[in-house]
Short mmCIF file of C-alpha atoms in Angstrom, two decimals:
data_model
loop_
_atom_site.label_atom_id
_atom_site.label_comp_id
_atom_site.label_asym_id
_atom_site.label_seq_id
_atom_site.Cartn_x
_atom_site.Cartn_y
_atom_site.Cartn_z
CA UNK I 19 160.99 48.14 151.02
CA UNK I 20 164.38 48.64 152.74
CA UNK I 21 163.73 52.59 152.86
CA UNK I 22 160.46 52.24 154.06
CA UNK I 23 161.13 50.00 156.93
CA UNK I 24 164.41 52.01 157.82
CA UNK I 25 162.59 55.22 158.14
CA UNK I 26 159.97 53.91 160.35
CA UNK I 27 159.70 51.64 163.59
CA UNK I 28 159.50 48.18 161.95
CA UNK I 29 155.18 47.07 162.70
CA UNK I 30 154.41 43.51 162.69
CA UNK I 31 152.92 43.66 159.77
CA UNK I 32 156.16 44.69 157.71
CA UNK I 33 158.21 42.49 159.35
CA UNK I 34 155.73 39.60 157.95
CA UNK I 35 155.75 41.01 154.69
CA UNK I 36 159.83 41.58 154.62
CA UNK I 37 160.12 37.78 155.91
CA UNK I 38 157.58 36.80 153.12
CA UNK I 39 159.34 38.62 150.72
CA UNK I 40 162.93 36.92 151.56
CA UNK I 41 161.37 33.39 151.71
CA UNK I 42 160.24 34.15 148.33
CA UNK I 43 163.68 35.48 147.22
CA UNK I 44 165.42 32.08 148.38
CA UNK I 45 163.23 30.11 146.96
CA UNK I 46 163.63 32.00 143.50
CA UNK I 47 167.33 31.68 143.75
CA UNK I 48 167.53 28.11 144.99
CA UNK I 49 165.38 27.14 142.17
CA UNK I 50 167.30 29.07 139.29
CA UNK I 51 170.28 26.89 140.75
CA UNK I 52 168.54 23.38 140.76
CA UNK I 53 167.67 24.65 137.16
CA UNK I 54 171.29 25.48 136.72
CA UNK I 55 172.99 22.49 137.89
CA UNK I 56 170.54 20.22 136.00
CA UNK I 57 171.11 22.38 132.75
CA UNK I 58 174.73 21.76 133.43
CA UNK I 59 174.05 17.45 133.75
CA UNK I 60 172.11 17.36 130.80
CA UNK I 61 168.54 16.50 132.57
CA UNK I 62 166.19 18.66 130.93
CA UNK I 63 163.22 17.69 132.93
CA UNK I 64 164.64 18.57 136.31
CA UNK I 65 165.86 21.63 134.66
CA UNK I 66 162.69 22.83 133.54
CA UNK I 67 160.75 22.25 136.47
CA UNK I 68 163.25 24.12 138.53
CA UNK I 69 163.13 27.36 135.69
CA UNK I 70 159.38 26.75 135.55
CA UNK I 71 158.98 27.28 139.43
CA UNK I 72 161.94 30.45 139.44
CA UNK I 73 159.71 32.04 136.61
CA UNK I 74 156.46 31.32 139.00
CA UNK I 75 158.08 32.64 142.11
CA UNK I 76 159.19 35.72 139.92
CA UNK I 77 158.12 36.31 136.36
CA UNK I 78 159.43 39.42 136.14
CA UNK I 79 163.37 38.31 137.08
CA UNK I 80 165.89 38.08 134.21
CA UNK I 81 167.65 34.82 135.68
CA UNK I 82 164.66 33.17 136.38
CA UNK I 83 163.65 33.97 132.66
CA UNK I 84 167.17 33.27 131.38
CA UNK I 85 167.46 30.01 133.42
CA UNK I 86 164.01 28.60 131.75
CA UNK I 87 165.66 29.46 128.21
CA UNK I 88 168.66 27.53 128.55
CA UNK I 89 166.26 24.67 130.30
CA UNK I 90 164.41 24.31 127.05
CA UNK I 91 167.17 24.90 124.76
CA UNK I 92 168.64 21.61 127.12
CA UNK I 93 165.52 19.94 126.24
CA UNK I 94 165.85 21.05 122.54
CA UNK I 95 169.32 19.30 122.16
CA UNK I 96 168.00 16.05 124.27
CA UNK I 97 165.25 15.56 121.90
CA UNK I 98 166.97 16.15 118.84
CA UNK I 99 169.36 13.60 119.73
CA UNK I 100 166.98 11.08 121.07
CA UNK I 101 165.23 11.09 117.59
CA UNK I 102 168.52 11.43 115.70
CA UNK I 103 169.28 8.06 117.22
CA UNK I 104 165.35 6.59 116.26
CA UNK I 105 165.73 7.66 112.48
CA UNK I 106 168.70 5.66 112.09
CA UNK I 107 166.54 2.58 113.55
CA UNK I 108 165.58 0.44 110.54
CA UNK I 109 161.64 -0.52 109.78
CA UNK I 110 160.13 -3.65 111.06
CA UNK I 111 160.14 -6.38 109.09
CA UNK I 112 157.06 -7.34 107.94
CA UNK I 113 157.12 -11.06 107.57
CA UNK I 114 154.71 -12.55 104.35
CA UNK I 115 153.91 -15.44 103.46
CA UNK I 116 154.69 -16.84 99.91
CA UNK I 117 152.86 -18.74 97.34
CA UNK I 118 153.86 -22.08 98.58
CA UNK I 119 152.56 -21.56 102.42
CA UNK I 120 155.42 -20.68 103.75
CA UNK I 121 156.58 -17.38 106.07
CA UNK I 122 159.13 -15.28 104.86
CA UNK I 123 160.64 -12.07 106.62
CA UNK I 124 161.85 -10.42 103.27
CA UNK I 125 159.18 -7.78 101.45
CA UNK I 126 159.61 -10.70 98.78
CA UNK I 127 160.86 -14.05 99.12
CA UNK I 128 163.78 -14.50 97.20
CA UNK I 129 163.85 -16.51 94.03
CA UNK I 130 165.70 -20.13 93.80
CA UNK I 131 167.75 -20.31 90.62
CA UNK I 132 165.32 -22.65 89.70
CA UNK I 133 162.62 -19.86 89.96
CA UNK I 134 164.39 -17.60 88.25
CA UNK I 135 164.80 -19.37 84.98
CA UNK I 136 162.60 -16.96 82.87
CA UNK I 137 162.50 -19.85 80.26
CA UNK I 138 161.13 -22.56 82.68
CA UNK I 139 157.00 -21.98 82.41
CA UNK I 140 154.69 -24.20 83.99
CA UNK I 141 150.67 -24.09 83.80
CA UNK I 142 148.72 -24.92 86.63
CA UNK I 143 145.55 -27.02 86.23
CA UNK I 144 143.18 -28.28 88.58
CA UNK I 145 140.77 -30.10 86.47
CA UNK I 146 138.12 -27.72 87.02
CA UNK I 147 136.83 -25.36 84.33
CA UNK I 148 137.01 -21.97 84.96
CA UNK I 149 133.26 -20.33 84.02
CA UNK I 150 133.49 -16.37 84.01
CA UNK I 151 129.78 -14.67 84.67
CA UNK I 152 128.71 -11.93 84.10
CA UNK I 153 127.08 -9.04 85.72
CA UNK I 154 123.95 -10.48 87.13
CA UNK I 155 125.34 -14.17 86.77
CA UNK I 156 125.20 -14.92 90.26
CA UNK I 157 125.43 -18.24 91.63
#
């Protein structure tokens, strides 16, 4: 571009395209630096919005390309560590409710000593007698 518009008088339509071409330029390198500078803080979304647009300005530039790899290796790290921090989160507790109505917040409610006695057996009666049917018994 520069030896074309150095050996000739500079046309209108040249000078457009040279001023289009620097716009372009600065807004290629002001993006690779927002990309930068966010890298640099750790805010991977800014970062990759500013890489994506160098990259879209000029896909065939080796900072813009370079600046959108360290943007998602920024992103890489910030998610890793986001869910390195949930796995260590325990489980919900799912809260049951035992035999005698009540809720507990244990898998299991735990047993009273009194509970636990394995030799202490008690047989529940209601006074009713328990029928079993039979397939096609209904009713």
């Amino acid at each position: 571009m520069r030896t074309l518009a150095a050996n000739q008088p500079r046309s209108p339509e040249i000078q457009q395209l040279a001023a289009d071409l620097s716009r372009q330029e600065r807004a290629r390198d002001s993006a690779i630096a927002g990309a930068r500078s966010c890298a640099a803080s750790k805010e991977p979304t800014c970062a990759l919005r500013n890489a994506r647009r160098a990259v879209a300005l000029d896909p065939r530039n080796g900072q813009a390309q370079s600046s959108l790899r360290q943007a998602l290796s920024v992103q890489n790290e910030t998610n890793t560590e986001y869910f390195r921090q949930a796995s260590g989160i325990p489980k919900p507790v799912v809260p049951t409710m035992t035999f005698d109505g009540r809720w507990s917040m244990a898998g299991r409610h735990a047993a009273t000593p009194a509970e636990d006695d394995s030799t202490h057996t008690s047989t529940v009666s209601w006074g009713v007698p328990t029928v079993s049917k039979g397939r096609g018994d209904a009713h």
